[in-house]
């Protein structure tokens, strides 16, 4: 059994940012474990631009953004192992992993950062009736086939779900010569960024059909068409609204799920809303010494925010290893009245400085105030012309506001109507 001060599981944008930050905070004994054969994670297949505007103040492609952090990790001499699958972790911070070169290895860590990312929700989770013909892909799989492997999934495409990957793939498939017949969205709003709707659909006259879903897939051997239908307020298909769209490919962009199988092994408490860990303001889970950041914690809209959050997790993990961990009482932060969740879910009462809260709303709301309420009194309020589930909201509390929250018995993040 080998010993390491800090083990980071995942060499994508979250893991790289956490490693770089932990190193800069003084920690030198760091090991990144990555199951793929190169660092960078999902960014390696995201060849479109739009990354890095917040972090690097310039527009980059996914591989370019990843290379910036890869270079910083290599410049610092941080150790990493590629092609290495983590098989298990436990609450005592023992990590069991395996690769072709070293075989089975067991590490004992002082701290672990979970940076495992997320996965796509599969067809089986949405119960579409019909055949099991070829031509049904998750949007991320189709993206890898085109951008990494050089294969074209199909020529006539319907996309179910308006998540950002699905929207981006509508444009990518169009660039490659395919005809995207429609993007079909179950909800009355998009789960993706508005800029992607404009740049990936509107600019190419691709229809976006809200309150519709795929009710049947037809074809023998290969998809030949899909049947879509309008849904009611309870999201049930409305009889008589069915229409058949001929296509040879169906892409699924129906949501992302934090990759938390390892978290469960270590008895990490998971949020029923996000699917990720419950964390405090140090990004530490309720299992001592295990931290979480990035999409394994909650699904982000921009990778820049993943990096920011992960750098904070790396800094706090380095402090934990030095014995500078928060202890004592904490106050829970509750999401209510239109706010689906807030991260972190707990804040320690001691400590100074600003506090950053990240959250998503549960519907489209216009002309509202995003508020932080402590013991019945507002300590923060921000007017928003519109908030949507597809865009993450961020609140930064100043030191005075943070102190009010930490001293409260009940803290709530909620939406309130703008008073006329």
mmCIF file of C-alpha atoms in Angstrom, residues 8 26 141 154 192 272 346 393:
data_model
loop_
_atom_site.group_PDB
_atom_site.id
_atom_site.type_symbol
_atom_site.label_atom_id
_atom_site.label_comp_id
_atom_site.label_asym_id
_atom_site.label_seq_id
_atom_site.Cartn_x
_atom_site.Cartn_y
_atom_site.Cartn_z
ATOM 1 C CA UNK A 8 -7.529 13.543 -7.310
ATOM 2 C CA UNK A 26 1.759 24.507 -0.904
ATOM 3 C CA UNK A 141 -21.386 9.591 -28.173
ATOM 4 C CA UNK A 154 -26.247 9.518 -39.829
ATOM 5 C CA UNK A 192 -29.497 24.639 -22.641
ATOM 6 C CA UNK A 272 -31.584 13.898 -4.163
ATOM 7 C CA UNK A 346 -23.802 23.872 4.492
ATOM 8 C CA UNK A 393 -27.044 31.486 -11.160
#
